[in-house]
Amino acid sequence: MARKNRDRTAEREAIRAAAMHLLTGTHFRSTAGKRTGTELITECGLRRDIVCGDHKDLMDEFNAQATAQNFTPQDAQRLAEENTTMRHVLAKAKGELAVERERVRALLRATAELSLELEQTREEPASAAGDAAGRLPHVTGHDRRTVFYRGGGTASSGSRT
């Protein structure tokens, strides 16, 4: 079985392309995308002994560029900015939700208080002075809507307006 000849030019191009991908943050094979020699080997798809032995100059060049490049890759920077924006939006939404929940609590308290007052008013006997109003009618079920739409009259009086 004959040994296959290596194309050193193609290997160098693969290493250079992998270095460019890692430095710009657009890696394809590397899972972490870190700017390390191990990630360069993973990204270019060549064996470690080929990259570290035969193309050591490219490995050193990549390490120098990675060290000199003192910023986060563009994709990671964009994601960090989106994350910050979304955190602000979420904080604002949580604040609005807290305000609305407090409004609901206040409305529930007011509704409970008014319901209690209505029940107490229905249960009071007519005043001794001969008050014509007397007791309020007890309205339930379907009659409740009718009373509301008819302007507060009894269920049998008036027409819908």
GROMACS .gro file of N, CA, C and O in nm, residues 20-88:
model
  276
   20MET      N    1  -0.808   3.258   1.044
   20MET     CA    2  -0.894   3.373   1.014
   20MET      C    3  -1.032   3.353   1.077
   20MET      O    4  -1.089   3.446   1.135
   21HIS      N    5  -1.087   3.232   1.066
   21HIS     CA    6  -1.220   3.206   1.123
   21HIS      C    7  -1.220   3.226   1.274
   21HIS      O    8  -1.312   3.286   1.329
   22LEU      N    9  -1.117   3.176   1.340
   22LEU     CA   10  -1.112   3.191   1.486
   22LEU      C   11  -1.089   3.336   1.528
   22LEU      O   12  -1.148   3.383   1.627
   23LEU      N   13  -1.007   3.407   1.453
   23LEU     CA   14  -0.980   3.547   1.489
   23LEU      C   15  -1.100   3.638   1.464
   23LEU      O   16  -1.117   3.738   1.533
   24THR      N   17  -1.183   3.603   1.367
   24THR     CA   18  -1.301   3.686   1.338
   24THR      C   19  -1.425   3.636   1.412
   24THR      O   20  -1.529   3.702   1.408
   25GLY      N   21  -1.416   3.520   1.477
   25GLY     CA   22  -1.530   3.468   1.552
   25GLY      C   23  -1.630   3.393   1.468
   25GLY      O   24  -1.744   3.373   1.509
   26THR      N   25  -1.591   3.349   1.347
   26THR     CA   26  -1.683   3.276   1.258
   26THR      C   27  -1.635   3.133   1.240
   26THR      O   28  -1.623   3.084   1.128
   27HIS      N   29  -1.609   3.065   1.348
   27HIS     CA   30  -1.556   2.928   1.342
   27HIS      C   31  -1.664   2.831   1.294
   27HIS      O   32  -1.782   2.853   1.313
   28PHE      N   33  -1.620   2.721   1.229
   28PHE     CA   34  -1.712   2.621   1.176
   28PHE      C   35  -1.702   2.488   1.251
   28PHE      O   36  -1.802   2.430   1.287
   29ARG      N   37  -1.583   2.439   1.274
   29ARG     CA   38  -1.565   2.308   1.336
   29ARG      C   39  -1.545   2.319   1.487
   29ARG      O   40  -1.581   2.229   1.561
   30SER      N   41  -1.482   2.423   1.530
   30SER     CA   42  -1.451   2.441   1.671
   30SER      C   43  -1.580   2.467   1.749
   30SER      O   44  -1.663   2.547   1.707
   31THR      N   45  -1.596   2.399   1.862
   31THR     CA   46  -1.718   2.420   1.940
   31THR      C   47  -1.708   2.542   2.030
   31THR      O   48  -1.807   2.613   2.049
   32ALA      N   49  -1.591   2.567   2.085
   32ALA     CA   50  -1.576   2.680   2.177
   32ALA      C   51  -1.540   2.809   2.106
   32ALA      O   52  -1.581   2.917   2.148
   33GLY      N   53  -1.464   2.801   1.998
   33GLY     CA   54  -1.425   2.921   1.925
   33GLY      C   55  -1.319   3.003   1.994
   33GLY      O   56  -1.300   3.119   1.960
   34LYS      N   57  -1.250   2.944   2.090
   34LYS     CA   58  -1.143   3.017   2.159
   34LYS      C   59  -1.024   3.034   2.065
   34LYS      O   60  -1.007   2.959   1.971
   35ARG      N   61  -0.943   3.133   2.095
   35ARG     CA   62  -0.826   3.158   2.012
   35ARG      C   63  -0.705   3.088   2.074
   35ARG      O   64  -0.615   3.152   2.127
   36THR      N   65  -0.706   2.955   2.065
   36THR     CA   66  -0.596   2.874   2.118
   36THR      C   67  -0.544   2.782   2.009
   36THR      O   68  -0.611   2.760   1.907
   37GLY      N   69  -0.426   2.725   2.032
   37GLY     CA   70  -0.368   2.633   1.936
   37GLY      C   71  -0.454   2.508   1.918
   37GLY      O   72  -0.470   2.458   1.806
   38THR      N   73  -0.512   2.459   2.024
   38THR     CA   74  -0.598   2.341   2.015
   38THR      C   75  -0.720   2.369   1.927
   38THR      O   76  -0.759   2.286   1.845
   39GLU      N   77  -0.779   2.485   1.944
   39GLU     CA   78  -0.895   2.521   1.862
   39GLU      C   79  -0.854   2.541   1.716
   39GLU      O   80  -0.931   2.510   1.626
   40LEU      N   81  -0.734   2.592   1.693
   40LEU     CA   82  -0.683   2.607   1.556
   40LEU      C   83  -0.670   2.471   1.490
   40LEU      O   84  -0.710   2.453   1.375
   41ILE      N   85  -0.616   2.373   1.562
   41ILE     CA   86  -0.602   2.238   1.508
   41ILE      C   87  -0.740   2.179   1.478
   41ILE      O   88  -0.761   2.119   1.372
   42THR      N   89  -0.834   2.196   1.569
   42THR     CA   90  -0.970   2.146   1.547
   42THR      C   91  -1.034   2.213   1.427
   42THR      O   92  -1.098   2.148   1.344
   43GLU      N   93  -1.017   2.343   1.416
   43GLU     CA   94  -1.081   2.419   1.309
   43GLU      C   95  -1.025   2.384   1.172
   43GLU      O   96  -1.099   2.376   1.075
   44CYS      N   97  -0.894   2.362   1.162
   44CYS     CA   98  -0.836   2.333   1.030
   44CYS      C   99  -0.856   2.187   0.990
   44CYS      O  100  -0.846   2.154   0.872
   45GLY      N  101  -0.883   2.099   1.085
   45GLY     CA  102  -0.912   1.960   1.053
   45GLY      C  103  -0.788   1.875   1.024
   45GLY      O  104  -0.801   1.765   0.969
   46LEU      N  105  -0.672   1.923   1.057
   46LEU     CA  106  -0.548   1.849   1.035
   46LEU      C  107  -0.502   1.786   1.166
   46LEU      O  108  -0.547   1.824   1.274
   47ARG      N  109  -0.410   1.690   1.154
   47ARG     CA  110  -0.355   1.626   1.274
   47ARG      C  111  -0.264   1.723   1.347
   47ARG      O  112  -0.201   1.811   1.287
   48ARG      N  113  -0.255   1.702   1.478
   48ARG     CA  114  -0.173   1.788   1.563
   48ARG      C  115  -0.026   1.788   1.520
   48ARG      O  116   0.039   1.892   1.515
   49ASP      N  117   0.029   1.672   1.487
   49ASP     CA  118   0.171   1.666   1.451
   49ASP      C  119   0.200   1.741   1.322
   49ASP      O  120   0.307   1.797   1.305
   50ILE      N  121   0.104   1.747   1.232
   50ILE     CA  122   0.123   1.821   1.107
   50ILE      C  123   0.124   1.972   1.136
   50ILE      O  124   0.212   2.045   1.089
   51VAL      N  125   0.028   2.018   1.214
   51VAL     CA  126   0.018   2.162   1.241
   51VAL      C  127   0.134   2.209   1.330
   51VAL      O  128   0.200   2.308   1.299
   52CYS      N  129   0.161   2.136   1.437
   52CYS     CA  130   0.266   2.180   1.531
   52CYS      C  131   0.407   2.151   1.480
   52CYS      O  132   0.501   2.220   1.517
   53GLY      N  133   0.421   2.050   1.396
   53GLY     CA  134   0.554   2.014   1.349
   53GLY      C  135   0.590   2.082   1.218
   53GLY      O  136   0.681   2.165   1.212
   54ASP      N  137   0.518   2.049   1.112
   54ASP     CA  138   0.552   2.097   0.979
   54ASP      C  139   0.515   2.245   0.957
   54ASP      O  140   0.573   2.311   0.872
   55HIS      N  141   0.418   2.293   1.028
   55HIS     CA  142   0.369   2.430   1.005
   55HIS      C  143   0.375   2.511   1.134
   55HIS      O  144   0.284   2.589   1.164
   56LYS      N  145   0.482   2.494   1.208
   56LYS     CA  146   0.497   2.562   1.336
   56LYS      C  147   0.496   2.714   1.318
   56LYS      O  148   0.446   2.787   1.404
   57ASP      N  149   0.550   2.762   1.205
   57ASP     CA  150   0.551   2.907   1.181
   57ASP      C  151   0.410   2.965   1.176
   57ASP      O  152   0.384   3.074   1.228
   58LEU      N  153   0.316   2.890   1.116
   58LEU     CA  154   0.177   2.939   1.110
   58LEU      C  155   0.112   2.934   1.248
   58LEU      O  156   0.032   3.023   1.282
   59MET      N  157   0.147   2.832   1.325
   59MET     CA  158   0.094   2.821   1.461
   59MET      C  159   0.144   2.939   1.545
   59MET      O  160   0.066   3.001   1.618
   60ASP      N  161   0.273   2.973   1.533
   60ASP     CA  162   0.329   3.086   1.607
   60ASP      C  163   0.267   3.218   1.562
   60ASP      O  164   0.238   3.305   1.644
   61GLU      N  165   0.245   3.231   1.432
   61GLU     CA  166   0.183   3.352   1.378
   61GLU      C  167   0.041   3.368   1.433
   61GLU      O  168   0.000   3.477   1.474
   62PHE      N  169  -0.034   3.258   1.437
   62PHE     CA  170  -0.170   3.261   1.491
   62PHE      C  171  -0.169   3.300   1.638
   62PHE      O  172  -0.248   3.384   1.682
   63ASN      N  173  -0.080   3.240   1.716
   63ASN     CA  174  -0.071   3.271   1.859
   63ASN      C  175  -0.037   3.418   1.881
   63ASN      O  176  -0.091   3.482   1.972
   64ALA      N  177   0.051   3.473   1.798
   64ALA     CA  178   0.087   3.615   1.810
   64ALA      C  179  -0.033   3.704   1.779
   64ALA      O  180  -0.059   3.803   1.848
   65GLN      N  181  -0.108   3.670   1.674
   65GLN     CA  182  -0.226   3.750   1.638
   65GLN      C  183  -0.334   3.739   1.746
   65GLN      O  184  -0.401   3.837   1.778
   66ALA      N  185  -0.350   3.619   1.800
   66ALA     CA  186  -0.451   3.600   1.904
   66ALA      C  187  -0.415   3.679   2.029
   66ALA      O  188  -0.503   3.736   2.095
   67THR      N  189  -0.288   3.684   2.061
   67THR     CA  190  -0.243   3.761   2.178
   67THR      C  191  -0.259   3.911   2.152
   67THR      O  192  -0.300   3.986   2.241
   68ALA      N  193  -0.228   3.954   2.030
   68ALA     CA  194  -0.238   4.097   1.997
   68ALA      C  195  -0.383   4.143   1.986
   68ALA      O  196  -0.414   4.259   2.011
   69GLN      N  197  -0.469   4.052   1.949
   69GLN     CA  198  -0.610   4.086   1.932
   69GLN      C  199  -0.674   4.092   2.070
   69GLN      O  200  -0.711   3.991   2.127
   70ASN      N  201  -0.689   4.210   2.121
   70ASN     CA  202  -0.735   4.227   2.258
   70ASN      C  203  -0.882   4.268   2.263
   70ASN      O  204  -0.920   4.355   2.338
   71PHE      N  205  -0.965   4.207   2.180
   71PHE     CA  206  -1.106   4.237   2.187
   71PHE      C  207  -1.185   4.108   2.163
   71PHE      O  208  -1.134   4.009   2.115
   72THR      N  209  -1.310   4.115   2.198
   72THR     CA  210  -1.400   4.001   2.183
   72THR      C  211  -1.437   3.988   2.036
   72THR      O  212  -1.455   4.089   1.968
   73PRO      N  213  -1.451   3.867   1.984
   73PRO     CA  214  -1.495   3.852   1.845
   73PRO      C  215  -1.627   3.925   1.821
   73PRO      O  216  -1.708   3.942   1.913
   74GLN      N  217  -1.649   3.967   1.698
   74GLN     CA  218  -1.765   4.051   1.665
   74GLN      C  219  -1.897   3.985   1.699
   74GLN      O  220  -1.988   4.050   1.751
   75ASP      N  221  -1.911   3.854   1.671
   75ASP     CA  222  -2.036   3.786   1.703
   75ASP      C  223  -2.062   3.785   1.853
   75ASP      O  224  -2.173   3.810   1.898
   76ALA      N  225  -1.957   3.756   1.929
   76ALA     CA  226  -1.972   3.754   2.075
   76ALA      C  227  -2.004   3.894   2.128
   76ALA      O  228  -2.084   3.910   2.220
   77GLN      N  229  -1.943   3.995   2.070
   77GLN     CA  230  -1.969   4.133   2.112
   77GLN      C  231  -2.114   4.171   2.080
   77GLN      O  232  -2.182   4.233   2.162
   78ARG      N  233  -2.161   4.133   1.961
   78ARG     CA  234  -2.299   4.163   1.922
   78ARG      C  235  -2.397   4.093   2.016
   78ARG      O  236  -2.495   4.153   2.061
   79LEU      N  237  -2.369   3.967   2.049
   79LEU     CA  238  -2.456   3.894   2.141
   79LEU      C  239  -2.456   3.956   2.280
   79LEU      O  240  -2.560   3.963   2.346
   80ALA      N  241  -2.341   4.003   2.325
   80ALA     CA  242  -2.334   4.069   2.456
   80ALA      C  243  -2.417   4.197   2.456
   80ALA      O  244  -2.486   4.227   2.554
   81GLU      N  245  -2.412   4.272   2.346
   81GLU     CA  246  -2.492   4.395   2.337
   81GLU      C  247  -2.641   4.363   2.335
   81GLU      O  248  -2.721   4.430   2.401
   82GLU      N  249  -2.681   4.259   2.260
   82GLU     CA  250  -2.821   4.217   2.257
   82GLU      C  251  -2.866   4.172   2.396
   82GLU      O  252  -2.978   4.202   2.438
   83ASN      N  253  -2.778   4.100   2.465
   83ASN     CA  254  -2.810   4.053   2.599
   83ASN      C  255  -2.835   4.171   2.692
   83ASN      O  256  -2.931   4.171   2.769
   84THR      N  257  -2.750   4.272   2.685
   84THR     CA  258  -2.766   4.390   2.768
   84THR      C  259  -2.898   4.461   2.737
   84THR      O  260  -2.972   4.499   2.828
   85THR      N  261  -2.928   4.474   2.609
   85THR     CA  262  -3.052   4.538   2.568
   85THR      C  263  -3.173   4.461   2.620
   85THR      O  264  -3.268   4.519   2.674
   86MET      N  265  -3.168   4.329   2.604
   86MET     CA  266  -3.280   4.246   2.648
   86MET      C  267  -3.297   4.249   2.800
   86MET      O  268  -3.408   4.244   2.852
   87ARG      N  269  -3.186   4.259   2.871
   87ARG     CA  270  -3.195   4.270   3.017
   87ARG      C  271  -3.264   4.400   3.058
   87ARG      O  272  -3.343   4.402   3.152
   88HIS      N  273  -3.235   4.509   2.988
   88HIS     CA  274  -3.301   4.637   3.017
   88HIS      C  275  -3.451   4.627   2.985
   88HIS      O  276  -3.534   4.676   3.063
   0.00000   0.00000   0.00000
